[in-house]
Amino acid sequence: MNKEGDQLLKYNENRVPEARSMGCWAPIKSLYFGFRGNTSVCCFNKIHVVGKYPELTIREIWDSAKRKEIAQRLVQNDFSLGCKGCEELILAENYKALPAKNFDTLPILRTDYPSKMDFELSNECNLECLMCRGEFSSAIRKNREKLPPIKSAYDTNFVNQLEEFIPYLENSHFLGGEPFLIPIYLDIWERMVAINPNIRISIQTNGTILTERIKRIIHSMNFDIAVSIDSIEEDTYRVIRKNGEWKKVLPNVHYFREYCRENNTHFHISFCPMIQNWEELPKVVAFANELDCNIFFNTVFHPKSCSIGSLSSTEISGIIDTLSNAELSSNTQIEEENKRSYLQVISHFGLWKKEALEREELESKTGPAADLTTYLEGLKHYLQENSDSTLEEQAAIHADIEAKLNYIIDVAAENNLQETATGHIIEMNYKTVVESLPQMDREHALYLFKSFVTPLPD
């Protein structure tokens, strides 16, 4: 058995037995509605779009061939349709941060209805976080990117169409932007209360908004609440989470924690380990232990200025050594789980160290990419050394990627952003490019580039 097979066996050992027949159950159990109407099977896979609202109804999206296609792939443990992020976490044995596990224990109530729907319908947000972008923050889009607002694809008809599906939902996750600032979410919650008040609602919030109205809403339903913090140091928090103040957020963290304790719902804090805050990891684990709650570590791939994966192998090795020397308590189940999450983050950094070594070895042969031409030459070497495809197939993949990158640059040039777009392209990891771009048409590639790499007008 190859290494990937061994890692898959280890992954399955960490799952409930009934879930092991499929790499991930999201296509069978879930739909995710994202910005501009793009819909996929989960919020971590924005590459394989299964439909778009309002071009298709919710029912038509659920019945689509594209949803069934990704389900068929994952039955065979094939993560190639936009699920490479989860596959990387499996290879790194970072199971606590693995989105795929969220779907293991969800029931299949009826095969013609999902038991989970996730919503990311608006980017309305009051913060301008360092690692974020305008796609997920209206404040960043307005103030940092100087772009017009993203027009919402969702309307009252969308909320009406949900009524068919609400009776079968077990769980629903709301993202932003900042969910407590998004009006359509209030409408959806009211429909859920009227039709199926037993749905477990989960929220990812920045913790800055806590009005009396919000208190009334959460006390009328069962809310699981996660608060993103990214620092517990006042100065660092202010740098990372621009417009936020840790001293103002901290009381809200305690309020949400007590709400969940009193209502027997789940509470956790989320933290993005980055270049700017990795030294805080032991402290933030201790903070979570004090709250008697789990900590969830997100993975930051972009921007390069924040991602630990963009550092040299020597720098990553130093971070691993420092964090490995920290002493963490493990006297309770929560503390043990948080320690395990912490160690899995370090394990993931080890994978990034390996990738950095491979990148440095490649650059020693080709030189660092200085422009698109040298980047594409490096891509050719990467394919030769990391692909089992024939030379003819490699040439076809290379040509496809080159055509799509040139198209993106042409669109950027129309907005006088050719140099900026090219600069960001040559910073992109070859592995990520090879695993994502060939799967999509050029328009979707442009959409993802605008969303996650360089902001461009719609």
GROMACS .gro file of C-alpha atoms in nm:
model
  458
    1MET     CA    1   0.000   0.000   0.000
    2ASN     CA    2   0.133   0.348  -0.087
    3LYS     CA    3   0.170   0.635   0.158
    4GLU     CA    4  -0.164   0.790   0.058
    5GLY     CA    5  -0.333   0.456   0.128
    6ASP     CA    6  -0.167   0.432   0.468
    7GLN     CA    7  -0.281   0.784   0.557
    8LEU     CA    8  -0.636   0.706   0.447
    9LEU     CA    9  -0.636   0.403   0.679
   10LYS     CA   10  -0.520   0.622   0.968
   11TYR     CA   11  -0.790   0.876   0.880
   12ASN     CA   12  -1.060   0.608   0.888
   13GLU     CA   13  -0.936   0.483   1.224
   14ASN     CA   14  -1.028   0.828   1.359
   15ARG     CA   15  -1.382   0.813   1.219
   16VAL     CA   16  -1.702   0.645   1.330
   17PRO     CA   17  -1.720   0.302   1.160
   18GLU     CA   18  -2.036   0.376   0.960
   19ALA     CA   19  -1.866   0.673   0.788
   20ARG     CA   20  -1.564   0.486   0.652
   21SER     CA   21  -1.721   0.375   0.324
   22MET     CA   22  -1.682   0.724   0.175
   23GLY     CA   23  -1.396   0.977   0.184
   24CYS     CA   24  -1.641   1.254   0.271
   25TRP     CA   25  -2.019   1.255   0.304
   26ALA     CA   26  -2.076   1.620   0.215
   27PRO     CA   27  -2.216   1.550  -0.137
   28ILE     CA   28  -2.478   1.315   0.009
   29LYS     CA   29  -2.578   1.527   0.305
   30SER     CA   30  -2.502   1.893   0.237
   31LEU     CA   31  -2.528   2.205   0.025
   32TYR     CA   32  -2.333   2.527   0.067
   33PHE     CA   33  -2.463   2.856  -0.077
   34GLY     CA   34  -2.185   3.106  -0.138
   35PHE     CA   35  -2.141   3.458  -0.263
   36ARG     CA   36  -2.283   3.546  -0.607
   37GLY     CA   37  -2.504   3.236  -0.599
   38ASN     CA   38  -2.226   2.980  -0.641
   39THR     CA   39  -2.326   2.656  -0.471
   40SER     CA   40  -2.108   2.360  -0.377
   41VAL     CA   41  -2.132   2.065  -0.141
   42CYS     CA   42  -1.939   2.236   0.138
   43CYS     CA   43  -1.794   2.574   0.224
   44PHE     CA   44  -1.436   2.447   0.189
   45ASN     CA   45  -1.476   2.345  -0.175
   46LYS     CA   46  -1.529   2.644  -0.399
   47ILE     CA   47  -1.368   2.479  -0.702
   48HIS     CA   48  -1.640   2.228  -0.792
   49VAL     CA   49  -1.956   2.436  -0.830
   50VAL     CA   50  -2.266   2.218  -0.852
   51GLY     CA   51  -2.505   2.498  -0.946
   52LYS     CA   52  -2.571   2.869  -0.930
   53TYR     CA   53  -2.866   3.056  -0.783
   54PRO     CA   54  -3.090   3.207  -0.927
   55GLU     CA   55  -2.996   3.046  -1.262
   56LEU     CA   56  -3.110   2.720  -1.101
   57THR     CA   57  -3.358   2.667  -0.820
   58ILE     CA   58  -3.245   2.505  -0.496
   59ARG     CA   59  -3.419   2.183  -0.603
   60GLU     CA   60  -3.244   2.182  -0.941
   61ILE     CA   61  -2.908   2.234  -0.774
   62TRP     CA   62  -2.963   1.945  -0.535
   63ASP     CA   63  -3.068   1.717  -0.821
   64SER     CA   64  -2.777   1.824  -1.044
   65ALA     CA   65  -2.540   1.584  -1.217
   66LYS     CA   66  -2.243   1.777  -1.080
   67ARG     CA   67  -2.345   1.703  -0.721
   68LYS     CA   68  -2.384   1.336  -0.804
   69GLU     CA   69  -2.046   1.335  -0.980
   70ILE     CA   70  -1.852   1.453  -0.675
   71ALA     CA   71  -2.040   1.199  -0.461
   72GLN     CA   72  -1.930   0.920  -0.694
   73ARG     CA   73  -1.568   1.037  -0.674
   74LEU     CA   74  -1.565   1.047  -0.294
   75VAL     CA   75  -1.713   0.698  -0.269
   76GLN     CA   76  -1.384   0.595  -0.431
   77ASN     CA   77  -1.184   0.819  -0.191
   78ASP     CA   78  -1.103   1.043  -0.486
   79PHE     CA   79  -1.055   1.400  -0.360
   80SER     CA   80  -0.968   1.550  -0.698
   81LEU     CA   81  -1.287   1.755  -0.752
   82GLY     CA   82  -1.186   2.052  -0.540
   83CYS     CA   83  -1.127   1.855  -0.219
   84LYS     CA   84  -0.747   1.868  -0.216
   85GLY     CA   85  -0.749   2.089   0.094
   86CYS     CA   86  -0.904   1.808   0.296
   87GLU     CA   87  -0.673   1.554   0.135
   88GLU     CA   88  -0.373   1.761   0.248
   89LEU     CA   89  -0.505   1.768   0.605
   90ILE     CA   90  -0.549   1.389   0.591
   91LEU     CA   91  -0.191   1.345   0.472
   92ALA     CA   92  -0.075   1.576   0.752
   93GLU     CA   93  -0.287   1.375   1.002
   94ASN     CA   94  -0.443   1.707   1.108
   95TYR     CA   95  -0.784   1.553   1.173
   96LYS     CA   96  -0.907   1.813   1.422
   97ALA     CA   97  -0.893   2.079   1.149
   98LEU     CA   98  -1.043   1.845   0.887
   99PRO     CA   99  -1.375   1.976   0.748
  100ALA     CA  100  -1.469   1.636   0.602
  101LYS     CA  101  -1.521   1.491   0.950
  102ASN     CA  102  -1.803   1.740   1.014
  103PHE     CA  103  -2.029   1.534   0.788
  104ASP     CA  104  -1.959   1.187   0.927
  105THR     CA  105  -2.226   1.181   1.197
  106LEU     CA  106  -2.500   1.372   1.015
  107PRO     CA  107  -2.796   1.148   0.933
  108ILE     CA  108  -2.927   1.075   0.587
  109LEU     CA  109  -3.293   1.146   0.652
  110ARG     CA  110  -3.399   1.108   0.290
  111THR     CA  111  -3.175   1.072  -0.013
  112ASP     CA  112  -3.366   1.345  -0.198
  113TYR     CA  113  -3.301   1.605   0.074
  114PRO     CA  114  -2.984   1.727   0.245
  115SER     CA  115  -2.965   1.713   0.623
  116LYS     CA  116  -2.732   2.015   0.631
  117MET     CA  117  -2.730   2.350   0.456
  118ASP     CA  118  -2.462   2.613   0.502
  119PHE     CA  119  -2.499   2.979   0.411
  120GLU     CA  120  -2.244   3.241   0.317
  121LEU     CA  121  -2.479   3.484   0.148
  122SER     CA  122  -2.317   3.819   0.222
  123ASN     CA  123  -1.977   3.965   0.301
  124GLU     CA  124  -2.119   4.234   0.531
  125CYS     CA  125  -1.853   4.279   0.801
  126ASN     CA  126  -1.721   4.551   1.029
  127LEU     CA  127  -1.361   4.422   1.053
  128GLU     CA  128  -1.068   4.438   0.811
  129CYS     CA  129  -0.863   4.139   0.920
  130LEU     CA  130  -0.506   4.114   0.800
  131MET     CA  131  -0.543   3.769   0.641
  132CYS     CA  132  -0.889   3.836   0.500
  133ARG     CA  133  -1.002   3.994   0.173
  134GLY     CA  134  -1.294   4.189   0.036
  135GLU     CA  135  -1.469   3.873  -0.073
  136PHE     CA  136  -1.541   3.809   0.296
  137SER     CA  137  -1.547   4.162   0.436
  138SER     CA  138  -1.744   4.455   0.298
  139ALA     CA  139  -1.520   4.686   0.500
  140ILE     CA  140  -1.206   4.553   0.328
  141ARG     CA  141  -1.369   4.570  -0.013
  142LYS     CA  142  -1.464   4.933   0.044
  143ASN     CA  143  -1.161   5.066   0.232
  144ARG     CA  144  -0.864   4.850   0.134
  145GLU     CA  145  -0.956   4.730  -0.215
  146LYS     CA  146  -1.156   5.040  -0.319
  147LEU     CA  147  -1.411   4.825  -0.502
  148PRO     CA  148  -1.792   4.852  -0.522
  149PRO     CA  149  -2.006   4.625  -0.301
  150ILE     CA  150  -2.071   4.266  -0.404
  151LYS     CA  151  -2.427   4.241  -0.526
  152SER     CA  152  -2.618   3.969  -0.343
  153ALA     CA  153  -2.772   3.691  -0.553
  154TYR     CA  154  -3.020   3.603  -0.280
  155ASP     CA  155  -3.370   3.734  -0.230
  156THR     CA  156  -3.707   3.661  -0.076
  157ASN     CA  157  -3.770   3.391  -0.336
  158PHE     CA  158  -3.460   3.208  -0.213
  159VAL     CA  159  -3.595   3.214   0.142
  160ASN     CA  160  -3.932   3.087   0.012
  161GLN     CA  161  -3.763   2.799  -0.176
  162LEU     CA  162  -3.589   2.694   0.143
  163GLU     CA  163  -3.923   2.605   0.300
  164GLU     CA  164  -3.927   2.273   0.107
  165PHE     CA  165  -3.592   2.174   0.263
  166ILE     CA  166  -3.617   2.315   0.616
  167PRO     CA  167  -3.822   2.019   0.756
  168TYR     CA  168  -3.535   1.781   0.675
  169LEU     CA  169  -3.248   1.988   0.809
  170GLU     CA  170  -3.059   1.873   1.116
  171ASN     CA  171  -2.787   2.135   1.105
  172SER     CA  172  -2.726   2.470   0.941
  173HIS     CA  173  -2.410   2.679   0.949
  174PHE     CA  174  -2.403   3.056   0.890
  175LEU     CA  175  -2.088   3.237   0.780
  176GLY     CA  176  -2.003   3.587   0.668
  177GLY     CA  177  -1.890   3.850   0.672
  178GLU     CA  178  -2.023   3.883   1.021
  179PRO     CA  179  -2.346   3.676   1.046
  180PHE     CA  180  -2.506   3.899   1.308
  181LEU     CA  181  -2.490   4.191   1.062
  182ILE     CA  182  -2.665   4.012   0.771
  183PRO     CA  183  -3.043   4.085   0.745
  184ILE     CA  184  -3.140   3.785   0.528
  185TYR     CA  185  -3.011   3.552   0.798
  186LEU     CA  186  -3.271   3.692   1.035
  187ASP     CA  187  -3.541   3.603   0.780
  188ILE     CA  188  -3.407   3.250   0.740
  189TRP     CA  189  -3.388   3.195   1.116
  190GLU     CA  190  -3.749   3.309   1.154
  191ARG     CA  191  -3.862   3.057   0.888
  192MET     CA  192  -3.666   2.786   1.065
  193VAL     CA  193  -3.827   2.869   1.398
  194ALA     CA  194  -4.172   2.846   1.237
  195ILE     CA  195  -4.112   2.523   1.043
  196ASN     CA  196  -3.842   2.327   1.224
  197PRO     CA  197  -3.721   2.492   1.546
  198ASN     CA  198  -3.510   2.188   1.631
  199ILE     CA  199  -3.248   2.265   1.366
  200ARG     CA  200  -2.909   2.308   1.527
  201ILE     CA  201  -2.780   2.647   1.414
  202SER     CA  202  -2.408   2.714   1.415
  203ILE     CA  203  -2.251   3.056   1.381
  204GLN     CA  204  -1.897   3.172   1.310
  205THR     CA  205  -1.881   3.524   1.455
  206ASN     CA  206  -1.607   3.777   1.519
  207GLY     CA  207  -1.762   3.845   1.859
  208THR     CA  208  -1.789   4.220   1.817
  209ILE     CA  209  -2.169   4.236   1.777
  210LEU     CA  210  -2.398   4.158   2.070
  211THR     CA  211  -2.719   4.360   2.074
  212GLU     CA  212  -3.037   4.294   2.270
  213ARG     CA  213  -3.199   4.173   1.947
  214ILE     CA  214  -2.923   3.917   1.896
  215LYS     CA  215  -2.963   3.799   2.254
  216ARG     CA  216  -3.336   3.745   2.192
  217ILE     CA  217  -3.267   3.554   1.871
  218ILE     CA  218  -3.012   3.313   2.012
  219HIS     CA  219  -3.225   3.243   2.318
  220SER     CA  220  -3.514   3.145   2.091
  221MET     CA  221  -3.317   2.870   1.915
  222ASN     CA  222  -3.032   2.625   1.966
  223PHE     CA  223  -2.715   2.803   1.861
  224ASP     CA  224  -2.368   2.655   1.853
  225ILE     CA  225  -2.131   2.950   1.859
  226ALA     CA  226  -1.771   2.981   1.745
  227VAL     CA  227  -1.582   3.304   1.802
  228SER     CA  228  -1.282   3.388   1.585
  229ILE     CA  229  -1.013   3.567   1.782
  230ASP     CA  230  -0.661   3.516   1.628
  231SER     CA  231  -0.493   3.680   1.926
  232ILE     CA  232  -0.539   3.734   2.297
  233GLU     CA  233  -0.275   4.008   2.305
  234GLU     CA  234  -0.432   4.355   2.275
  235ASP     CA  235  -0.171   4.499   2.037
  236THR     CA  236  -0.152   4.191   1.814
  237TYR     CA  237  -0.531   4.161   1.806
  238ARG     CA  238  -0.558   4.523   1.691
  239VAL     CA  239  -0.307   4.462   1.409
  240ILE     CA  240  -0.467   4.139   1.285
  241ARG     CA  241  -0.833   4.228   1.342
  242LYS     CA  242  -0.841   4.590   1.232
  243ASN     CA  243  -1.135   4.789   1.379
  244GLY     CA  244  -1.162   4.540   1.666
  245GLU     CA  245  -1.061   4.577   2.030
  246TRP     CA  246  -0.982   4.266   2.233
  247LYS     CA  247  -1.092   4.430   2.559
  248LYS     CA  248  -1.439   4.485   2.406
  249VAL     CA  249  -1.462   4.139   2.249
  250LEU     CA  250  -1.356   3.949   2.561
  251PRO     CA  251  -1.680   4.014   2.757
  252ASN     CA  252  -1.881   3.895   2.455
  253VAL     CA  253  -1.670   3.578   2.439
  254HIS     CA  254  -1.768   3.508   2.800
  255TYR     CA  255  -2.135   3.587   2.729
  256PHE     CA  256  -2.149   3.343   2.436
  257ARG     CA  257  -1.963   3.082   2.642
  258GLU     CA  258  -2.218   3.103   2.921
  259TYR     CA  259  -2.511   3.097   2.677
  260CYS     CA  260  -2.385   2.769   2.530
  261ARG     CA  261  -2.317   2.623   2.873
  262GLU     CA  262  -2.668   2.708   2.994
  263ASN     CA  263  -2.836   2.578   2.678
  264ASN     CA  264  -2.618   2.269   2.640
  265THR     CA  265  -2.495   2.377   2.298
  266HIS     CA  266  -2.142   2.382   2.163
  267PHE     CA  267  -1.898   2.668   2.201
  268HIS     CA  268  -1.545   2.695   2.071
  269ILE     CA  269  -1.292   2.956   1.971
  270SER     CA  270  -1.118   2.968   1.633
  271PHE     CA  271  -0.763   3.078   1.575
  272CYS     CA  272  -0.567   3.128   1.252
  273PRO     CA  273  -0.200   3.039   1.312
  274MET     CA  274   0.002   3.285   1.105
  275ILE     CA  275   0.343   3.446   1.079
  276GLN     CA  276   0.211   3.729   1.296
  277ASN     CA  277   0.079   3.523   1.588
  278TRP     CA  278   0.225   3.169   1.591
  279GLU     CA  279   0.415   3.242   1.913
  280GLU     CA  280   0.078   3.280   2.090
  281LEU     CA  281  -0.035   2.923   2.021
  282PRO     CA  282   0.052   2.783   2.367
  283LYS     CA  283  -0.110   3.085   2.535
  284VAL     CA  284  -0.429   3.063   2.332
  285VAL     CA  285  -0.459   2.692   2.413
  286ALA     CA  286  -0.431   2.784   2.781
  287PHE     CA  287  -0.701   3.050   2.728
  288ALA     CA  288  -0.934   2.792   2.573
  289ASN     CA  289  -0.864   2.557   2.864
  290GLU     CA  290  -0.962   2.832   3.108
  291LEU     CA  291  -1.292   2.872   2.921
  292ASP     CA  292  -1.331   2.493   2.926
  293CYS     CA  293  -1.389   2.492   2.552
  294ASN     CA  294  -1.227   2.350   2.242
  295ILE     CA  295  -1.003   2.550   2.014
  296PHE     CA  296  -1.019   2.507   1.638
  297PHE     CA  297  -0.715   2.601   1.432
  298ASN     CA  298  -0.786   2.725   1.079
  299THR     CA  299  -0.533   2.685   0.799
  300VAL     CA  300  -0.406   3.005   0.635
  301PHE     CA  301  -0.276   2.955   0.280
  302HIS     CA  302  -0.309   3.316   0.162
  303PRO     CA  303  -0.189   3.586   0.162
  304LYS     CA  304   0.178   3.496   0.147
  305SER     CA  305   0.259   3.763   0.406
  306CYS     CA  306   0.052   3.570   0.662
  307SER     CA  307   0.095   3.204   0.567
  308ILE     CA  308   0.358   3.003   0.754
  309GLY     CA  309   0.361   2.773   0.450
  310SER     CA  310   0.524   3.055   0.250
  311LEU     CA  311   0.829   3.066   0.478
  312SER     CA  312   1.161   2.893   0.411
  313SER     CA  313   1.219   2.540   0.538
  314THR     CA  314   1.465   2.679   0.794
  315GLU     CA  315   1.212   2.929   0.929
  316ILE     CA  316   0.937   2.667   0.950
  317SER     CA  317   1.178   2.428   1.125
  318GLY     CA  318   1.249   2.696   1.386
  319ILE     CA  319   0.877   2.748   1.449
  320ILE     CA  320   0.824   2.373   1.487
  321ASP     CA  321   1.113   2.346   1.734
  322THR     CA  322   0.986   2.637   1.945
  323LEU     CA  323   0.626   2.515   1.958
  324SER     CA  324   0.730   2.155   2.025
  325ASN     CA  325   0.902   2.267   2.346
  326ALA     CA  326   0.586   2.416   2.497
  327GLU     CA  327   0.431   2.233   2.792
  328LEU     CA  328   0.053   2.199   2.769
  329SER     CA  329  -0.173   2.063   3.040
  330SER     CA  330  -0.390   1.759   2.971
  331ASN     CA  331  -0.576   1.704   3.298
  332THR     CA  332  -0.928   1.711   3.149
  333GLN     CA  333  -1.084   1.579   2.830
  334ILE     CA  334  -1.103   1.932   2.686
  335GLU     CA  335  -0.738   1.996   2.768
  336GLU     CA  336  -0.639   1.666   2.609
  337GLU     CA  337  -0.836   1.747   2.294
  338ASN     CA  338  -0.684   2.094   2.271
  339LYS     CA  339  -0.337   1.953   2.315
  340ARG     CA  340  -0.406   1.706   2.035
  341SER     CA  341  -0.524   1.990   1.809
  342TYR     CA  342  -0.209   2.184   1.891
  343LEU     CA  343   0.014   1.888   1.804
  344GLN     CA  344  -0.172   1.834   1.478
  345VAL     CA  345  -0.102   2.196   1.380
  346ILE     CA  346   0.268   2.130   1.440
  347SER     CA  347   0.237   1.816   1.228
  348HIS     CA  348   0.085   2.025   0.948
  349PHE     CA  349   0.376   2.269   0.973
  350GLY     CA  350   0.597   1.965   0.920
  351LEU     CA  351   0.422   1.898   0.590
  352TRP     CA  352   0.476   2.261   0.492
  353LYS     CA  353   0.844   2.226   0.582
  354LYS     CA  354   0.865   1.929   0.344
  355GLU     CA  355   0.695   2.128   0.068
  356ALA     CA  356   0.930   2.421   0.133
  357LEU     CA  357   1.230   2.191   0.092
  358GLU     CA  358   1.088   2.065  -0.238
  359ARG     CA  359   1.024   2.422  -0.350
  360GLU     CA  360   1.378   2.526  -0.260
  361GLU     CA  361   1.524   2.228  -0.442
  362LEU     CA  362   1.324   2.317  -0.752
  363GLU     CA  363   1.431   2.682  -0.731
  364SER     CA  364   1.794   2.572  -0.705
  365LYS     CA  365   1.752   2.423  -1.051
  366THR     CA  366   1.528   2.681  -1.216
  367GLY     CA  367   1.583   2.991  -1.003
  368PRO     CA  368   1.300   3.178  -0.827
  369ALA     CA  369   1.018   3.292  -1.054
  370ALA     CA  370   1.081   3.653  -1.155
  371ASP     CA  371   0.808   3.680  -1.416
  372LEU     CA  372   0.537   3.468  -1.575
  373THR     CA  373   0.782   3.309  -1.820
  374THR     CA  374   1.014   3.179  -1.547
  375TYR     CA  375   0.714   3.077  -1.337
  376LEU     CA  376   0.578   2.866  -1.622
  377GLU     CA  377   0.921   2.715  -1.674
  378GLY     CA  378   0.928   2.617  -1.307
  379LEU     CA  379   0.579   2.473  -1.346
  380LYS     CA  380   0.708   2.252  -1.628
  381HIS     CA  381   0.984   2.117  -1.401
  382TYR     CA  382   0.731   2.061  -1.123
  383LEU     CA  383   0.511   1.853  -1.352
  384GLN     CA  384   0.807   1.648  -1.469
  385GLU     CA  385   0.910   1.563  -1.114
  386ASN     CA  386   0.570   1.526  -0.947
  387SER     CA  387   0.336   1.384  -1.210
  388ASP     CA  388   0.278   1.026  -1.322
  389SER     CA  389   0.134   1.155  -1.650
  390THR     CA  390   0.301   1.106  -1.984
  391LEU     CA  391   0.504   1.389  -2.134
  392GLU     CA  392   0.219   1.453  -2.377
  393GLU     CA  393  -0.032   1.476  -2.091
  394GLN     CA  394   0.201   1.704  -1.895
  395ALA     CA  395   0.231   1.932  -2.197
  396ALA     CA  396  -0.149   1.949  -2.223
  397ILE     CA  397  -0.184   2.034  -1.851
  398HIS     CA  398   0.086   2.300  -1.882
  399ALA     CA  399  -0.079   2.456  -2.188
  400ASP     CA  400  -0.418   2.460  -2.016
  401ILE     CA  401  -0.281   2.631  -1.707
  402GLU     CA  402  -0.081   2.881  -1.914
  403ALA     CA  403  -0.391   2.976  -2.116
  404LYS     CA  404  -0.596   3.036  -1.801
  405LEU     CA  405  -0.324   3.239  -1.630
  406ASN     CA  406  -0.283   3.455  -1.939
  407TYR     CA  407  -0.659   3.510  -1.948
  408ILE     CA  408  -0.653   3.625  -1.585
  409ILE     CA  409  -0.366   3.862  -1.659
  410ASP     CA  410  -0.549   4.001  -1.964
  411VAL     CA  411  -0.855   4.079  -1.749
  412ALA     CA  412  -0.630   4.238  -1.486
  413ALA     CA  413  -0.467   4.450  -1.757
  414GLU     CA  414  -0.807   4.591  -1.849
  415ASN     CA  415  -0.819   4.727  -1.493
  416ASN     CA  416  -0.455   4.847  -1.495
  417LEU     CA  417  -0.362   4.567  -1.256
  418GLN     CA  418  -0.148   4.347  -1.482
  419GLU     CA  419   0.168   4.389  -1.277
  420THR     CA  420  -0.013   4.323  -0.948
  421ALA     CA  421  -0.188   4.012  -1.084
  422THR     CA  422   0.134   3.875  -1.232
  423GLY     CA  423   0.317   3.931  -0.905
  424HIS     CA  424   0.058   3.732  -0.716
  425ILE     CA  425   0.049   3.455  -0.975
  426ILE     CA  426   0.422   3.389  -0.951
  427GLU     CA  427   0.384   3.356  -0.574
  428MET     CA  428   0.128   3.078  -0.613
  429ASN     CA  429   0.227   2.729  -0.504
  430TYR     CA  430   0.276   2.495  -0.804
  431LYS     CA  431   0.103   2.214  -0.620
  432THR     CA  432  -0.210   2.423  -0.562
  433VAL     CA  433  -0.218   2.544  -0.923
  434VAL     CA  434  -0.180   2.194  -1.071
  435GLU     CA  435  -0.447   2.050  -0.842
  436SER     CA  436  -0.704   2.322  -0.906
  437LEU     CA  437  -0.682   2.507  -1.238
  438PRO     CA  438  -0.722   2.210  -1.479
  439GLN     CA  439  -1.054   2.124  -1.314
  440MET     CA  440  -1.232   2.447  -1.401
  441ASP     CA  441  -1.310   2.667  -1.697
  442ARG     CA  442  -1.137   3.000  -1.729
  443GLU     CA  443  -1.431   3.205  -1.599
  444HIS     CA  444  -1.446   3.011  -1.276
  445ALA     CA  445  -1.067   3.031  -1.249
  446LEU     CA  446  -1.097   3.409  -1.283
  447TYR     CA  447  -1.372   3.418  -1.019
  448LEU     CA  448  -1.157   3.228  -0.768
  449PHE     CA  449  -0.852   3.438  -0.850
  450LYS     CA  450  -1.051   3.757  -0.786
  451SER     CA  451  -1.191   3.609  -0.465
  452PHE     CA  452  -0.878   3.465  -0.308
  453VAL     CA  453  -0.570   3.615  -0.472
  454THR     CA  454  -0.607   3.961  -0.626
  455PRO     CA  455  -0.927   4.166  -0.600
  456LEU     CA  456  -1.065   4.283  -0.933
  457PRO     CA  457  -1.393   4.457  -1.016
  458ASP     CA  458  -1.687   4.229  -1.100
   0.00000   0.00000   0.00000
